[in-house]
PDB file of C-alpha atoms in Angstrom:
ATOM      1  CA  MET A 520      16.303  25.549 -48.022  1.00 38.00           C
ATOM      2  CA  LEU A 521      16.445  23.250 -51.061  1.00 37.00           C
ATOM      3  CA  ILE A 522      14.569  19.951 -51.304  1.00 37.00           C
ATOM      4  CA  GLN A 523      14.807  17.700 -54.333  1.00 38.00           C
ATOM      5  CA  ALA A 524      11.585  16.324 -55.726  1.00 47.00           C
ATOM      6  CA  PRO A 525      11.262  12.658 -56.637  1.00 51.00           C
ATOM      7  CA  THR A 526      13.673  12.185 -59.527  1.00 37.00           C
ATOM      8  CA  PRO A 527      12.039  12.722 -62.941  1.00 37.00           C
ATOM      9  CA  SER A 528      12.390  10.396 -65.864  1.00 37.00           C
ATOM     10  CA  PRO A 529      15.955   9.712 -67.077  1.00 36.00           C
ATOM     11  CA  THR A 530      15.031  11.571 -70.275  1.00 37.00           C
ATOM     12  CA  SER A 531      14.222  14.687 -68.329  1.00 38.00           C
ATOM     13  CA  THR A 532      16.239  17.785 -69.177  1.00 39.00           C
ATOM     14  CA  SER A 533      15.411  19.596 -65.969  1.00 39.00           C
ATOM     15  CA  THR A 534      15.466  18.521 -62.357  1.00 37.00           C
ATOM     16  CA  SER A 535      12.451  19.468 -60.217  1.00 37.00           C
ATOM     17  CA  THR A 536      13.563  21.825 -57.459  1.00 34.00           C
ATOM     18  CA  PHE A 537      11.411  22.781 -54.504  1.00 34.00           C
ATOM     19  CA  LEU A 538      11.958  26.282 -53.167  1.00 35.00           C
ATOM     20  CA  ILE A 539      10.544  26.759 -49.699  1.00 32.00           C
ATOM     21  CA  HIS A 540       9.609  29.850 -47.775  1.00 33.00           C
ATOM     22  CA  GLN A 541       8.019  30.978 -44.519  1.00 32.00           C
ATOM     23  CA  PRO A 542       5.075  29.039 -43.059  1.00 32.00           C
ATOM     24  CA  LEU A 543       1.381  29.765 -42.726  1.00 31.00           C
ATOM     25  CA  PHE A 544      -0.688  29.299 -39.587  1.00 30.00           C
ATOM     26  CA  PRO A 545      -2.681  26.135 -40.421  1.00 33.00           C
ATOM     27  CA  ARG A 546      -6.099  25.763 -38.955  1.00 33.00           C
ATOM     28  CA  SER A 547      -6.153  21.953 -38.959  1.00 34.00           C
ATOM     29  CA  ALA A 548      -5.410  20.050 -35.754  1.00 31.00           C
ATOM     30  CA  SER A 549      -2.857  18.002 -37.666  1.00 34.00           C
ATOM     31  CA  LEU A 550      -0.654  21.099 -37.877  1.00 34.00           C
ATOM     32  CA  ASN A 551      -1.503  22.760 -34.585  1.00 31.00           C
ATOM     33  CA  VAL A 552       0.595  25.910 -34.075  1.00 30.00           C
ATOM     34  CA  SER A 553       0.343  29.038 -31.942  1.00 30.00           C
ATOM     35  CA  ARG A 554       1.281  32.606 -32.749  1.00 31.00           C
ATOM     36  CA  ALA A 555       3.195  34.772 -30.287  1.00 30.00           C
ATOM     37  CA  ASN A 556       4.431  38.235 -31.323  1.00 32.00           C
ATOM     38  CA  GLY A 557       4.128  37.245 -34.957  1.00 33.00           C
ATOM     39  CA  VAL A 558       6.324  34.146 -34.621  1.00 30.00           C
ATOM     40  CA  MET A 559       4.969  30.694 -35.474  1.00 34.00           C
ATOM     41  CA  ASN A 560       5.816  27.998 -32.931  1.00 34.00           C
ATOM     42  CA  THR A 561       5.004  24.408 -33.783  1.00 35.00           C
ATOM     43  CA  TRP A 562       4.362  22.077 -30.877  1.00 30.00           C
ATOM     44  CA  SER A 563       4.672  18.760 -32.691  1.00 40.00           C
ATOM     45  CA  SER A 564       7.759  17.040 -34.054  1.00 36.00           C
ATOM     46  CA  ARG A 565       7.959  16.201 -37.739  1.00 45.00           C
ATOM     47  CA  ARG A 566       7.428  12.521 -37.015  1.00 43.00           C
ATOM     48  CA  GLU A 567       4.303  13.253 -35.014  1.00 44.00           C
ATOM     49  CA  LEU A 568       3.061  15.619 -37.709  1.00 45.00           C
ATOM     50  CA  SER A 569       3.539  12.963 -40.361  1.00 46.00           C
ATOM     51  CA  ARG A 570       1.585  10.432 -38.301  1.00 46.00           C
ATOM     52  CA  ARG A 571      -1.223  12.888 -37.602  1.00 44.00           C
ATOM     53  CA  MET A 572      -1.381  13.883 -41.263  1.00 47.00           C
ATOM     54  CA  VAL A 573      -2.394  10.363 -42.247  1.00 44.00           C
ATOM     55  CA  VAL A 574      -5.062  10.254 -39.544  1.00 43.00           C
ATOM     56  CA  SER A 575      -6.380  13.676 -40.558  1.00 45.00           C
ATOM     57  CA  ALA A 576      -6.575  12.657 -44.214  1.00 43.00           C
ATOM     58  CA  ALA A 577      -8.617   9.580 -43.365  1.00 41.00           C
ATOM     59  CA  ASP A 578     -10.992  11.544 -41.132  1.00 47.00           C
ATOM     60  CA  ASP A 579     -11.469  14.354 -43.643  1.00 46.00           C
ATOM     61  CA  GLN A 580     -11.830  12.225 -46.768  1.00 46.00           C
ATOM     62  CA  SER A 581     -15.636  11.953 -46.612  1.00 43.00           C
ATOM     63  CA  ASN A 582     -15.992  15.714 -46.099  1.00 45.00           C
ATOM     64  CA  SER A 583     -13.603  16.405 -48.968  1.00 44.00           C
ATOM     65  CA  THR A 584     -15.622  14.178 -51.288  1.00 46.00           C
ATOM     66  CA  ALA A 585     -18.887  15.835 -50.307  1.00 45.00           C
ATOM     67  CA  ASN A 586     -17.487  19.334 -50.854  1.00 47.00           C
ATOM     68  CA  SER A 587     -16.126  18.450 -54.301  1.00 47.00           C
ATOM     69  CA  GLU A 588     -19.521  17.758 -55.873  1.00 72.00           C
ATOM     70  CA  ARG A 589     -20.120  21.333 -57.060  1.00 91.00           C
ATOM     71  CA  LYS A 590     -17.329  22.649 -59.276  1.00 94.00           C
ATOM     72  CA  ARG A 591     -16.687  25.831 -61.235  1.00 95.00           C
ATOM     73  CA  LYS A 592     -14.296  26.178 -64.165  1.00 97.00           C
ATOM     74  CA  VAL A 593     -11.538  28.786 -63.947  1.00 98.00           C
ATOM     75  CA  VAL A 594      -8.507  29.669 -66.054  1.00 98.00           C
ATOM     76  CA  GLU A 595      -5.043  29.693 -64.472  1.00 98.00           C
ATOM     77  CA  HIS A 596      -2.169  31.842 -65.766  1.00 98.00           C
ATOM     78  CA  ILE A 597       1.470  31.248 -64.795  1.00 98.00           C
ATOM     79  CA  CYS A 598       4.340  33.547 -65.773  1.00 98.00           C
ATOM     80  CA  LEU A 599       7.943  32.796 -64.825  1.00 98.00           C
ATOM     81  CA  LEU A 600      10.548  35.545 -65.230  1.00 98.00           C
ATOM     82  CA  LYS A 601      14.315  35.590 -65.608  1.00 97.00           C
ATOM     83  CA  THR A 602      15.560  38.904 -64.252  1.00 97.00           C
ATOM     84  CA  LYS A 603      18.984  40.398 -64.819  1.00 94.00           C
ATOM     85  CA  GLU A 604      21.689  39.533 -62.280  1.00 91.00           C
ATOM     86  CA  ASN A 605      22.214  43.096 -61.076  1.00 93.00           C
ATOM     87  CA  LEU A 606      18.522  43.770 -60.403  1.00 94.00           C
ATOM     88  CA  THR A 607      18.272  46.271 -57.544  1.00 96.00           C
ATOM     89  CA  ASP A 608      15.738  46.125 -54.730  1.00 95.00           C
ATOM     90  CA  GLU A 609      14.099  49.268 -56.083  1.00 96.00           C
ATOM     91  CA  GLU A 610      13.793  47.802 -59.586  1.00 96.00           C
ATOM     92  CA  GLU A 611      12.391  44.560 -58.217  1.00 96.00           C
ATOM     93  CA  LYS A 612       9.809  46.416 -56.140  1.00 95.00           C
ATOM     94  CA  ASP A 613       8.795  48.524 -59.142  1.00 96.00           C
ATOM     95  CA  MET A 614       8.359  45.418 -61.317  1.00 97.00           C
ATOM     96  CA  LEU A 615       6.367  43.416 -58.761  1.00 96.00           C
ATOM     97  CA  ASP A 616       4.231  46.371 -57.696  1.00 96.00           C
ATOM     98  CA  TYR A 617       3.139  47.084 -61.253  1.00 97.00           C
ATOM     99  CA  LEU A 618       2.439  43.416 -61.960  1.00 97.00           C
ATOM    100  CA  TYR A 619       0.404  43.080 -58.772  1.00 96.00           C
ATOM    101  CA  THR A 620      -1.674  46.208 -59.391  1.00 94.00           C
ATOM    102  CA  THR A 621      -2.754  45.017 -62.842  1.00 95.00           C
ATOM    103  CA  GLN A 622      -5.694  43.376 -61.065  1.00 95.00           C
ATOM    104  CA  TYR A 623      -7.012  46.831 -60.145  1.00 94.00           C
ATOM    105  CA  GLN A 624      -6.488  48.367 -63.575  1.00 92.00           C
ATOM    106  CA  MET A 625      -8.296  45.863 -65.780  1.00 91.00           C
ATOM    107  CA  ARG A 626     -11.219  43.491 -65.661  1.00 90.00           C
ATOM    108  CA  GLY A 627     -10.984  39.728 -65.526  1.00 94.00           C
ATOM    109  CA  ILE A 628      -8.292  39.009 -62.921  1.00 97.00           C
ATOM    110  CA  ILE A 629      -9.999  37.422 -59.906  1.00 97.00           C
ATOM    111  CA  ALA A 630      -6.912  36.239 -57.977  1.00 97.00           C
ATOM    112  CA  ILE A 631      -3.186  36.928 -58.033  1.00 97.00           C
ATOM    113  CA  SER A 632      -0.017  36.003 -56.184  1.00 96.00           C
ATOM    114  CA  LEU A 633       3.590  36.654 -57.069  1.00 96.00           C
ATOM    115  CA  GLY A 634       7.047  36.678 -55.575  1.00 94.00           C
ATOM    116  CA  ARG A 635      10.731  36.002 -55.760  1.00 94.00           C
ATOM    117  CA  ILE A 636      12.032  32.456 -56.104  1.00 93.00           C
ATOM    118  CA  SER A 637      14.547  32.239 -53.292  1.00 70.00           C
ATOM    119  CA  GLU A 638      16.677  29.364 -54.609  1.00 80.00           C
ATOM    120  CA  GLU A 639      18.310  28.814 -57.960  1.00 84.00           C
ATOM    121  CA  ASN A 640      16.822  26.384 -60.491  1.00 86.00           C
ATOM    122  CA  LEU A 641      18.350  24.906 -63.620  1.00 86.00           C
ATOM    123  CA  GLU A 642      16.243  27.157 -65.859  1.00 92.00           C
ATOM    124  CA  ASN A 643      17.397  30.291 -63.959  1.00 94.00           C
ATOM    125  CA  TYR A 644      13.911  31.661 -63.329  1.00 97.00           C
ATOM    126  CA  THR A 645      13.926  34.242 -60.557  1.00 97.00           C
ATOM    127  CA  HIS A 646      10.313  35.418 -60.122  1.00 97.00           C
ATOM    128  CA  ALA A 647       6.853  33.909 -60.523  1.00 97.00           C
ATOM    129  CA  VAL A 648       3.436  35.413 -61.193  1.00 98.00           C
ATOM    130  CA  TYR A 649       0.153  33.523 -60.806  1.00 98.00           C
ATOM    131  CA  MET A 650      -3.225  34.880 -61.914  1.00 98.00           C
ATOM    132  CA  ARG A 651      -6.717  33.434 -62.151  1.00 98.00           C
ATOM    133  CA  PHE A 652      -9.410  34.367 -64.662  1.00 98.00           C
ATOM    134  CA  GLN A 653     -13.044  33.288 -64.815  1.00 96.00           C
ATOM    135  CA  ILE A 654     -13.108  32.430 -68.530  1.00 97.00           C
ATOM    136  CA  LYS A 655     -10.673  32.036 -71.430  1.00 96.00           C
ATOM    137  CA  GLU A 656     -12.007  35.177 -73.091  1.00 97.00           C
ATOM    138  CA  ASP A 657     -10.866  37.226 -70.090  1.00 97.00           C
ATOM    139  CA  LEU A 658      -7.366  35.783 -70.400  1.00 97.00           C
ATOM    140  CA  ALA A 659      -7.256  36.574 -74.124  1.00 97.00           C
ATOM    141  CA  LYS A 660      -8.262  40.179 -73.421  1.00 96.00           C
ATOM    142  CA  PHE A 661      -5.617  40.358 -70.692  1.00 97.00           C
ATOM    143  CA  TYR A 662      -2.815  39.513 -73.119  1.00 97.00           C
ATOM    144  CA  GLU A 663      -3.983  42.282 -75.471  1.00 96.00           C
ATOM    145  CA  ASN A 664      -4.791  44.907 -72.827  1.00 96.00           C
ATOM    146  CA  PRO A 665      -2.853  48.159 -73.466  1.00 96.00           C
ATOM    147  CA  PHE A 666      -2.232  48.670 -69.741  1.00 95.00           C
ATOM    148  CA  TYR A 667      -0.701  45.217 -69.327  1.00 97.00           C
ATOM    149  CA  LEU A 668       1.386  45.609 -72.470  1.00 97.00           C
ATOM    150  CA  GLY A 669       2.625  48.930 -71.084  1.00 97.00           C
ATOM    151  CA  VAL A 670       3.563  47.301 -67.767  1.00 97.00           C
ATOM    152  CA  LEU A 671       5.560  44.665 -69.616  1.00 97.00           C
ATOM    153  CA  LYS A 672       7.306  47.236 -71.800  1.00 97.00           C
ATOM    154  CA  LYS A 673       8.150  49.789 -69.101  1.00 97.00           C
ATOM    155  CA  HIS A 674       8.351  47.869 -65.841  1.00 97.00           C
ATOM    156  CA  VAL A 675       9.123  44.205 -66.609  1.00 97.00           C
ATOM    157  CA  MET A 676      11.162  43.609 -69.752  1.00 96.00           C
ATOM    158  CA  PRO A 677      13.786  46.288 -68.943  1.00 96.00           C
ATOM    159  CA  TYR A 678      14.688  44.117 -65.937  1.00 96.00           C
ATOM    160  CA  CYS A 679      14.294  40.695 -67.579  1.00 96.00           C
ATOM    161  CA  HIS A 680      15.984  38.657 -70.259  1.00 94.00           C
ATOM    162  CA  GLY A 681      13.342  35.977 -70.589  1.00 93.00           C
ATOM    163  CA  LEU A 682       9.915  34.751 -69.524  1.00 95.00           C
ATOM    164  CA  ILE A 683       7.557  31.844 -70.054  1.00 97.00           C
ATOM    165  CA  ASN A 684       3.753  31.704 -69.895  1.00 98.00           C
ATOM    166  CA  VAL A 685       1.596  28.642 -69.195  1.00 98.00           C
ATOM    167  CA  ASP A 686      -2.212  28.755 -69.150  1.00 98.00           C
ATOM    168  CA  TYR A 687      -4.739  26.030 -68.399  1.00 98.00           C
ATOM    169  CA  GLU A 688      -8.398  25.538 -67.578  1.00 98.00           C
ATOM    170  CA  ALA A 689      -9.182  23.886 -64.250  1.00 98.00           C
ATOM    171  CA  GLU A 690     -11.987  23.292 -61.758  1.00 97.00           C
ATOM    172  CA  VAL A 691     -12.381  24.582 -58.199  1.00 97.00           C
ATOM    173  CA  GLU A 692     -15.072  24.356 -55.555  1.00 96.00           C
ATOM    174  CA  ASP A 693     -18.104  26.399 -56.610  1.00 96.00           C
ATOM    175  CA  ASP A 694     -18.018  28.859 -53.738  1.00 96.00           C
ATOM    176  CA  ILE A 695     -16.995  32.512 -53.672  1.00 95.00           C
ATOM    177  CA  LEU A 696     -13.956  32.157 -51.368  1.00 96.00           C
ATOM    178  CA  PRO A 697     -12.261  29.272 -53.242  1.00 96.00           C
ATOM    179  CA  ILE A 698     -13.022  30.855 -56.606  1.00 97.00           C
ATOM    180  CA  PHE A 699     -11.572  34.249 -55.681  1.00 97.00           C
ATOM    181  CA  ARG A 700      -8.900  32.740 -53.368  1.00 97.00           C
ATOM    182  CA  LYS A 701      -9.998  35.004 -50.532  1.00 94.00           C
ATOM    183  CA  GLY A 702     -10.230  34.572 -46.782  1.00 93.00           C
ATOM    184  CA  GLU A 703      -7.740  33.792 -44.051  1.00 92.00           C
ATOM    185  CA  GLU A 704      -6.654  30.510 -45.643  1.00 93.00           C
ATOM    186  CA  PHE A 705      -5.248  32.346 -48.649  1.00 95.00           C
ATOM    187  CA  ASN A 706      -3.491  35.160 -46.767  1.00 92.00           C
ATOM    188  CA  TYR A 707      -0.293  33.221 -46.164  1.00 92.00           C
ATOM    189  CA  GLY A 708       1.368  30.075 -47.389  1.00 94.00           C
ATOM    190  CA  VAL A 709       3.615  28.664 -50.063  1.00 94.00           C
ATOM    191  CA  GLU A 710       2.655  28.717 -53.740  1.00 96.00           C
ATOM    192  CA  PHE A 711       3.981  25.694 -55.600  1.00 95.00           C
ATOM    193  CA  VAL A 712       4.108  25.773 -59.410  1.00 96.00           C
ATOM    194  CA  LEU A 713       4.834  22.564 -61.315  1.00 96.00           C
ATOM    195  CA  LEU A 714       5.227  22.530 -65.089  1.00 98.00           C
ATOM    196  CA  ILE A 715       5.311  19.149 -66.827  1.00 98.00           C
ATOM    197  CA  SER A 716       6.119  17.905 -70.310  1.00 98.00           C
ATOM    198  CA  PHE A 717       4.775  14.402 -70.905  1.00 98.00           C
ATOM    199  CA  VAL A 718       6.196  12.157 -73.621  1.00 97.00           C
ATOM    200  CA  ASP A 719       4.091  12.075 -76.771  1.00 95.00           C
ATOM    201  CA  ASN A 720       3.052   8.430 -76.577  1.00 95.00           C
ATOM    202  CA  ALA A 721       1.724   8.881 -73.022  1.00 96.00           C
ATOM    203  CA  PHE A 722      -1.170  11.176 -73.953  1.00 95.00           C
ATOM    204  CA  GLY A 723      -4.508   9.615 -73.246  1.00 95.00           C
ATOM    205  CA  VAL A 724      -5.001   7.122 -70.437  1.00 97.00           C
ATOM    206  CA  PRO A 725      -1.457   7.234 -68.917  1.00 97.00           C
ATOM    207  CA  VAL A 726      -1.451  11.035 -68.527  1.00 98.00           C
ATOM    208  CA  GLN A 727      -5.051  11.110 -67.341  1.00 97.00           C
ATOM    209  CA  HIS A 728      -4.306   8.412 -64.774  1.00 97.00           C
ATOM    210  CA  ALA A 729      -1.205  10.221 -63.477  1.00 98.00           C
ATOM    211  CA  LEU A 730      -2.979  13.565 -63.101  1.00 98.00           C
ATOM    212  CA  ALA A 731      -5.987  11.908 -61.459  1.00 98.00           C
ATOM    213  CA  SER A 732      -3.660  10.253 -58.950  1.00 98.00           C
ATOM    214  CA  LEU A 733      -2.103  13.624 -58.095  1.00 98.00           C
ATOM    215  CA  ALA A 734      -5.547  15.214 -57.720  1.00 97.00           C
ATOM    216  CA  ARG A 735      -6.725  12.465 -55.380  1.00 97.00           C
ATOM    217  CA  LEU A 736      -3.595  12.764 -53.280  1.00 97.00           C
ATOM    218  CA  THR A 737      -3.791  16.562 -52.905  1.00 97.00           C
ATOM    219  CA  HIS A 738      -7.508  16.414 -52.116  1.00 94.00           C
ATOM    220  CA  GLY A 739      -6.788  13.788 -49.483  1.00 94.00           C
ATOM    221  CA  PHE A 740      -4.731  16.159 -47.322  1.00 94.00           C
ATOM    222  CA  PRO A 741      -6.890  19.228 -46.577  1.00 96.00           C
ATOM    223  CA  SER A 742      -4.884  19.828 -43.404  1.00 96.00           C
ATOM    224  CA  LEU A 743      -1.835  20.572 -45.577  1.00 97.00           C
ATOM    225  CA  ILE A 744      -3.232  21.980 -48.821  1.00 98.00           C
ATOM    226  CA  VAL A 745      -5.653  24.853 -49.307  1.00 97.00           C
ATOM    227  CA  GLN A 746      -6.251  24.373 -53.025  1.00 98.00           C
ATOM    228  CA  SER A 747      -4.810  22.496 -55.985  1.00 98.00           C
ATOM    229  CA  THR A 748      -5.481  22.894 -59.713  1.00 98.00           C
ATOM    230  CA  GLN A 749      -4.070  21.269 -62.835  1.00 98.00           C
ATOM    231  CA  GLY A 750      -4.686  21.267 -66.546  1.00 98.00           C
ATOM    232  CA  LEU A 751      -3.534  21.056 -70.152  1.00 98.00           C
ATOM    233  CA  ASN A 752      -1.417  23.997 -71.307  1.00 98.00           C
ATOM    234  CA  CYS A 753      -3.441  26.018 -73.809  1.00 97.00           C
ATOM    235  CA  ASN A 754      -0.910  28.811 -74.396  1.00 97.00           C
ATOM    236  CA  PRO A 755      -0.096  28.739 -78.125  1.00 94.00           C
ATOM    237  CA  GLY A 756       3.262  30.425 -77.572  1.00 93.00           C
ATOM    238  CA  ASN A 757       4.623  27.741 -75.250  1.00 94.00           C
ATOM    239  CA  LYS A 758       5.303  24.236 -76.518  1.00 92.00           C
ATOM    240  CA  GLU A 759       7.925  23.490 -73.872  1.00 96.00           C
ATOM    241  CA  PHE A 760       5.445  22.194 -71.290  1.00 98.00           C
ATOM    242  CA  THR A 761       2.223  20.289 -71.843  1.00 98.00           C
ATOM    243  CA  HIS A 762       0.593  20.702 -68.410  1.00 98.00           C
ATOM    244  CA  GLY A 763       0.600  22.991 -65.399  1.00 98.00           C
ATOM    245  CA  VAL A 764      -0.121  22.457 -61.702  1.00 98.00           C
ATOM    246  CA  VAL A 765      -0.550  25.044 -58.924  1.00 98.00           C
ATOM    247  CA  ILE A 766      -0.801  23.954 -55.277  1.00 98.00           C
ATOM    248  CA  ARG A 767      -1.247  26.357 -52.360  1.00 98.00           C
ATOM    249  CA  PHE A 768       0.260  24.829 -49.218  1.00 96.00           C
ATOM    250  CA  ARG A 769      -0.730  26.111 -45.807  1.00 96.00           C
ATOM    251  CA  SER A 770       2.865  26.367 -44.606  1.00 92.00           C
ATOM    252  CA  LEU A 771       6.465  25.403 -45.120  1.00 83.00           C
ATOM    253  CA  GLU A 772       6.030  22.444 -42.807  1.00 91.00           C
ATOM    254  CA  ALA A 773       2.894  21.331 -44.607  1.00 94.00           C
ATOM    255  CA  PHE A 774       4.835  21.310 -47.859  1.00 87.00           C
ATOM    256  CA  GLU A 775       7.723  19.351 -46.360  1.00 86.00           C
ATOM    257  CA  ILE A 776       5.410  16.713 -44.924  1.00 94.00           C
ATOM    258  CA  PHE A 777       3.560  16.284 -48.220  1.00 94.00           C
ATOM    259  CA  VAL A 778       6.569  15.967 -50.527  1.00 84.00           C
ATOM    260  CA  GLY A 779       8.360  13.810 -47.967  1.00 89.00           C
ATOM    261  CA  SER A 780       5.483  11.383 -47.598  1.00 94.00           C
ATOM    262  CA  SER A 781       5.757   7.853 -48.947  1.00 96.00           C
ATOM    263  CA  GLU A 782       2.419   8.346 -50.726  1.00 96.00           C
ATOM    264  CA  TYR A 783       3.733  11.257 -52.791  1.00 94.00           C
ATOM    265  CA  LYS A 784       7.067   9.614 -53.574  1.00 95.00           C
ATOM    266  CA  GLU A 785       5.425   6.383 -54.663  1.00 97.00           C
ATOM    267  CA  MET A 786       2.883   8.212 -56.815  1.00 96.00           C
ATOM    268  CA  TRP A 787       5.626  10.173 -58.571  1.00 95.00           C
ATOM    269  CA  ARG A 788       7.787   7.077 -59.085  1.00 97.00           C
ATOM    270  CA  SER A 789       5.021   4.882 -60.430  1.00 97.00           C
ATOM    271  CA  GLU A 790       2.728   7.315 -62.248  1.00 97.00           C
ATOM    272  CA  PHE A 791       4.836  10.264 -63.450  1.00 97.00           C
ATOM    273  CA  GLN A 792       8.439   9.190 -63.829  1.00 96.00           C
ATOM    274  CA  PRO A 793       7.841   6.649 -66.634  1.00 97.00           C
ATOM    275  CA  ILE A 794       5.950   9.151 -68.824  1.00 98.00           C
ATOM    276  CA  THR A 795       7.583  12.489 -67.959  1.00 97.00           C
ATOM    277  CA  GLN A 796      10.049  14.102 -70.320  1.00 97.00           C
ATOM    278  CA  LYS A 797      10.731  17.322 -68.433  1.00 96.00           C
ATOM    279  CA  THR A 798       9.586  19.079 -65.269  1.00 95.00           C
ATOM    280  CA  LEU A 799      10.147  22.466 -63.707  1.00 95.00           C
ATOM    281  CA  SER A 800       8.970  23.263 -60.181  1.00 92.00           C
ATOM    282  CA  ILE A 801       9.363  26.422 -58.121  1.00 93.00           C
ATOM    283  CA  HIS A 802       8.036  27.913 -54.902  1.00 89.00           C
ATOM    284  CA  PHE A 803       7.493  31.386 -53.590  1.00 94.00           C
ATOM    285  CA  SER A 804       6.101  32.677 -50.314  1.00 93.00           C
ATOM    286  CA  VAL A 805       2.732  34.408 -50.129  1.00 90.00           C
ATOM    287  CA  ASP A 806       2.394  37.561 -48.023  1.00 72.00           C
ATOM    288  CA  PRO A 807      -0.908  38.734 -46.548  1.00 59.00           C
ATOM    289  CA  VAL A 808      -2.875  40.912 -48.956  1.00 49.00           C
ATOM    290  CA  GLY A 809      -6.185  41.298 -47.141  1.00 42.00           C
ATOM    291  CA  THR A 810      -9.440  39.403 -47.213  1.00 41.00           C
ATOM    292  CA  GLU A 811     -11.809  41.748 -49.022  1.00 42.00           C
ATOM    293  CA  ILE A 812     -13.377  40.430 -52.221  1.00 41.00           C
ATOM    294  CA  MET A 813     -13.142  43.119 -54.853  1.00 38.00           C
TER     295      MET A 813
END
């Protein structure tokens, strides 16, 4: 299913495309669902869910503010891949398996998710990898690690004809589960990656104001969003995008409600569109990977 994001600036060279996958069982009453034989069955209509989302956000706002007082810095790593057209299922599995198991073969990686982008985008990226590190030094060591370089050489680049990396420092709640992205909330869902290039003369207050507006909006809907981070791209090899955003939605329906809300559309139109040169957004589904903290 393909949903267009609010239209970027007329100078944009890439249209934001939202790629949506299977839903997560949300724990909030605003997205009350039941599981039967592994199938998710929602009991509310989309209109009712939208109405309840606003109520839930208002009720949860004070709790969200209280929980945001203690923060911990982390470093986010995003890698988007362009695989060859004739990639076989076996080759894809080999590539993703080796990328996923890097977390067990080297120090520093504290969270990871990855998957296939199910819909086409204008940049022709096919797969996405997200990793989290505690500090920038861990990320620097990761790029130079012989095991990782071997994975790229033997199990990634033979199947790909291009990739892009974006890295940024962000803040998350200073608690072990949010930091390591562990627990039931992180077992399923939809990972949303948004890369942004702001126009040069917007740096400073306009960019800060836009990103702050997005942060406030995502924090205002805990019934839909598990976690959201954003930051300035610090990867020296990528000048195409200036900032990165990663949002973990609880479900497909949670994502649809959020991006379809008047609050999100108005924020994008008023805050981002006038100062955005280029955007790229993709989604991939998140499969359960266990809850143990390693």
